[in-house]
Short mmCIF file of C-alpha atoms in Angstrom, two decimals:
data_model
loop_
_atom_site.label_atom_id
_atom_site.label_comp_id
_atom_site.label_asym_id
_atom_site.label_seq_id
_atom_site.Cartn_x
_atom_site.Cartn_y
_atom_site.Cartn_z
CA ARG K 1 16.27 -5.24 9.12
CA ASP K 2 16.47 -2.02 7.18
CA VAL K 3 17.11 -3.73 3.85
CA LEU K 4 14.10 -6.01 4.31
CA THR K 5 11.90 -3.04 5.20
CA GLN K 6 13.00 -1.19 2.07
CA SER K 7 12.42 -4.25 -0.10
CA MET K 8 8.99 -4.82 1.41
CA LEU K 9 8.01 -1.19 0.84
CA LEU K 10 9.15 -1.33 -2.77
CA LEU K 11 7.22 -4.57 -3.27
CA ILE K 12 4.05 -2.98 -1.84
CA PHE K 13 4.54 0.15 -3.95
CA GLY K 14 5.13 -1.99 -7.05
CA MET K 15 1.98 -4.02 -6.46
CA ILE K 16 -0.09 -0.87 -5.92
CA GLY K 17 1.46 0.70 -9.02
CA PHE K 18 0.56 -2.41 -11.02
CA VAL K 19 -3.06 -2.24 -9.88
CA VAL K 20 -3.22 1.50 -10.61
CA SER K 21 -1.80 0.94 -14.10
CA ILE K 22 -4.54 -1.61 -14.85
CA ARG K 23 -7.39 0.37 -13.34
CA TRP K 24 -6.97 3.99 -12.33
CA ARG K 25 -7.60 4.37 -8.60
CA PRO K 26 -6.18 7.63 -7.22
CA ARG K 27 -6.97 6.64 -3.64
CA LEU K 28 -4.32 3.92 -3.95
CA PHE K 29 -1.72 6.64 -4.45
CA ARG K 30 -2.87 8.32 -1.25
CA GLY K 31 -2.58 4.90 0.38
CA MET K 32 1.06 4.70 -0.68
CA ALA K 33 1.75 8.03 1.03
CA HIS K 34 0.04 6.73 4.19
CA ILE K 35 2.07 3.51 4.08
CA THR K 36 5.19 5.65 3.86
CA GLY K 37 4.05 7.69 6.86
CA VAL K 38 3.29 4.58 8.89
CA THR K 39 6.79 3.34 8.05
CA TYR K 40 8.21 6.45 9.78
CA LEU K 41 5.92 5.79 12.75
CA ALA K 42 7.01 2.13 12.92
CA ALA K 43 10.66 3.19 12.74
CA ALA K 44 10.14 5.63 15.62
CA ILE K 45 8.36 3.01 17.73
CA HIS K 46 11.09 0.49 16.94
CA LYS K 47 13.69 2.95 18.24
CA LEU K 48 12.02 3.21 21.65
CA ASN K 49 14.45 0.76 23.19
CA THR K 50 17.43 1.03 25.48
CA ASN K 51 19.97 0.50 22.69
CA PHE K 52 18.78 3.42 20.58
CA LEU K 53 18.55 5.79 23.54
CA ASP K 54 21.92 4.66 24.97
CA LEU K 55 24.52 7.11 23.64
CA GLU K 56 27.18 4.39 23.58
CA LEU K 57 25.07 2.09 21.35
CA SER K 58 22.75 4.44 19.46
CA CYS K 59 22.82 4.40 15.68
CA ALA K 60 21.83 8.10 15.84
CA VAL K 61 25.15 8.91 17.52
CA HIS K 62 26.93 6.61 15.05
CA ALA K 63 25.29 8.47 12.16
CA LEU K 64 26.34 11.80 13.69
CA ASN K 65 29.92 10.53 13.95
CA GLN K 66 29.80 9.45 10.29
CA VAL K 67 28.49 12.87 9.22
CA GLU K 68 31.31 14.55 11.18
CA VAL K 69 33.92 12.44 9.42
CA HIS K 70 32.30 12.75 6.00
CA TRP K 71 31.63 16.49 6.03
CA GLY K 72 34.34 17.54 8.48
CA VAL K 73 31.95 19.26 10.88
CA ILE K 74 31.97 19.04 14.65
CA PHE K 75 28.71 18.80 16.57
CA PRO K 76 28.56 20.00 20.19
CA ASP K 77 28.34 17.29 22.85
CA ALA K 78 24.92 18.59 23.88
CA PHE K 79 23.58 17.87 20.40
CA ARG K 80 25.22 14.45 20.39
CA GLY K 81 23.35 13.65 23.60
CA LEU K 82 20.07 14.81 22.08
CA SER K 83 20.56 13.15 18.68
CA PRO K 84 18.48 10.02 19.43
CA HIS K 85 15.61 12.20 20.62
CA VAL K 86 15.95 14.53 17.63
CA ALA K 87 15.84 11.52 15.27
CA LEU K 88 12.70 10.22 16.99
CA GLY K 89 11.09 13.65 16.85
CA ILE K 90 11.83 14.10 13.16
CA GLU K 91 10.52 10.62 12.33
CA LEU K 92 7.28 11.36 14.18
CA ALA K 93 7.04 14.76 12.45
CA LEU K 94 7.54 13.04 9.08
CA TRP K 95 4.69 10.65 9.90
CA VAL K 96 2.37 13.48 10.94
CA SER K 97 3.28 15.67 7.95
CA LEU K 98 2.59 12.82 5.53
CA SER K 99 -0.66 11.95 7.31
CA PHE K 100 -1.90 15.51 6.87
CA ARG K 101 -0.36 15.92 3.40
CA SER K 102 1.70 18.87 4.59
CA ARG K 103 4.28 20.47 2.34
CA TRP K 104 6.54 20.69 5.39
CA TYR K 105 7.25 17.03 4.79
CA TRP K 106 9.75 17.84 2.05
CA LEU K 107 11.88 20.14 4.21
CA LEU K 108 11.88 17.64 7.09
CA ALA K 109 12.64 14.77 4.71
CA VAL K 110 15.67 16.53 3.24
CA ALA K 111 16.96 17.40 6.72
CA PHE K 112 16.51 13.79 7.85
CA HIS K 113 17.54 11.83 4.77
CA LEU K 114 20.45 13.89 3.40
CA PRO K 115 22.87 12.96 6.22
CA LEU K 116 21.76 9.32 5.90
CA LEU K 117 22.22 9.47 2.14
CA VAL K 118 25.89 10.40 2.38
CA THR K 119 26.77 8.18 5.34
CA LEU K 120 24.72 5.14 6.32
CA ALA K 121 21.62 4.44 4.23
CA PRO K 122 21.81 5.82 0.70
CA ALA K 123 18.77 3.95 -0.64
CA PHE K 124 16.37 4.66 2.23
CA GLY K 125 15.56 8.23 1.20
CA ALA K 126 14.83 7.18 -2.39
CA VAL K 127 12.51 4.41 -1.21
CA MET K 128 10.62 6.79 1.07
CA PHE K 129 10.46 9.39 -1.71
CA CYS K 130 8.59 6.88 -3.90
CA GLY K 131 5.75 6.73 -1.40
CA ALA K 132 5.82 10.38 -0.39
CA ALA K 133 5.64 11.53 -4.02
CA CYS K 134 2.17 10.01 -4.14
CA MET K 135 0.82 12.82 -1.97
CA ILE K 136 1.71 15.47 -4.57
CA GLU K 137 -1.49 16.86 -6.07
CA PRO K 138 -1.74 17.19 -9.88
CA ARG K 139 -2.00 20.99 -9.62
CA ASP K 140 1.23 21.04 -7.60
CA LEU K 141 2.94 19.00 -10.32
CA VAL K 142 1.87 21.60 -12.89
CA ARG K 143 3.20 24.38 -10.67
CA MET K 144 6.48 22.53 -10.17
CA LYS K 145 6.85 21.96 -13.92
CA ARG K 146 6.25 25.66 -14.64
CA LEU K 147 8.67 26.75 -11.92
CA MET K 148 11.39 24.39 -13.13
CA ALA K 149 10.90 25.50 -16.76
CA LYS K 150 11.05 29.15 -15.74
CA ARG K 151 14.00 28.79 -13.34
CA TYR K 152 15.92 25.88 -14.86
CA ARG K 153 19.23 27.76 -14.64
CA LEU K 154 18.74 28.29 -10.92
CA PHE K 155 17.98 24.59 -10.41
CA LEU K 156 21.05 23.61 -12.46
CA ALA K 157 23.21 26.00 -10.44
CA ILE K 158 21.87 24.60 -7.15
CA GLY K 159 22.53 21.06 -8.39
CA PHE K 160 26.11 21.81 -9.47
CA LEU K 161 26.75 23.77 -6.27
CA SER K 162 25.46 20.86 -4.18
CA VAL K 163 27.66 18.35 -6.00
CA GLY K 164 30.66 20.67 -5.73
CA LEU K 165 30.06 21.29 -2.03
CA GLU K 166 29.71 17.56 -1.37
CA TYR K 167 32.93 16.90 -3.32
CA PHE K 168 34.75 19.61 -1.34
CA LEU K 169 33.44 18.60 2.10
CA ALA K 170 33.92 14.87 1.52
CA GLY K 171 37.37 15.34 0.04
CA GLY K 172 36.57 13.48 -3.17
CA TRP K 173 33.98 11.39 -4.90
#
């Protein structure tokens, strides 16, 4: 089940983090990113069944319905019919992007996890972020810190705008 998978991932990440804290081994961090990627691959393989691809039973269609209700948007029927395939494609792309340490991962991850965050699986994105963050290079962290220090007002405005938009679209907290 999803909850067990998340708990197992957090346990693995915690054990690796414990080992790293005792004896610095950067390759273990890369291993956490690979474990995260393999989790996306396993999720995609798990979805290759008749229930997931059946539009009457698919959790992808259910998630789309939840997003429609939550944000008040209407998706075309053609997209509804493709949603299981789109979910599979994004999960495979997330696996590949993590495997090759691509920065595209972050854009794909937001597109995939944001709708899940507000509807079905709020913790899943945070769990996957823990592993994916391990692929960030130290020089990228320095760049991110400088950018955030330089543009902190922009980041605050984006944050407040996002919360306000979510409040407006969802019709409350």
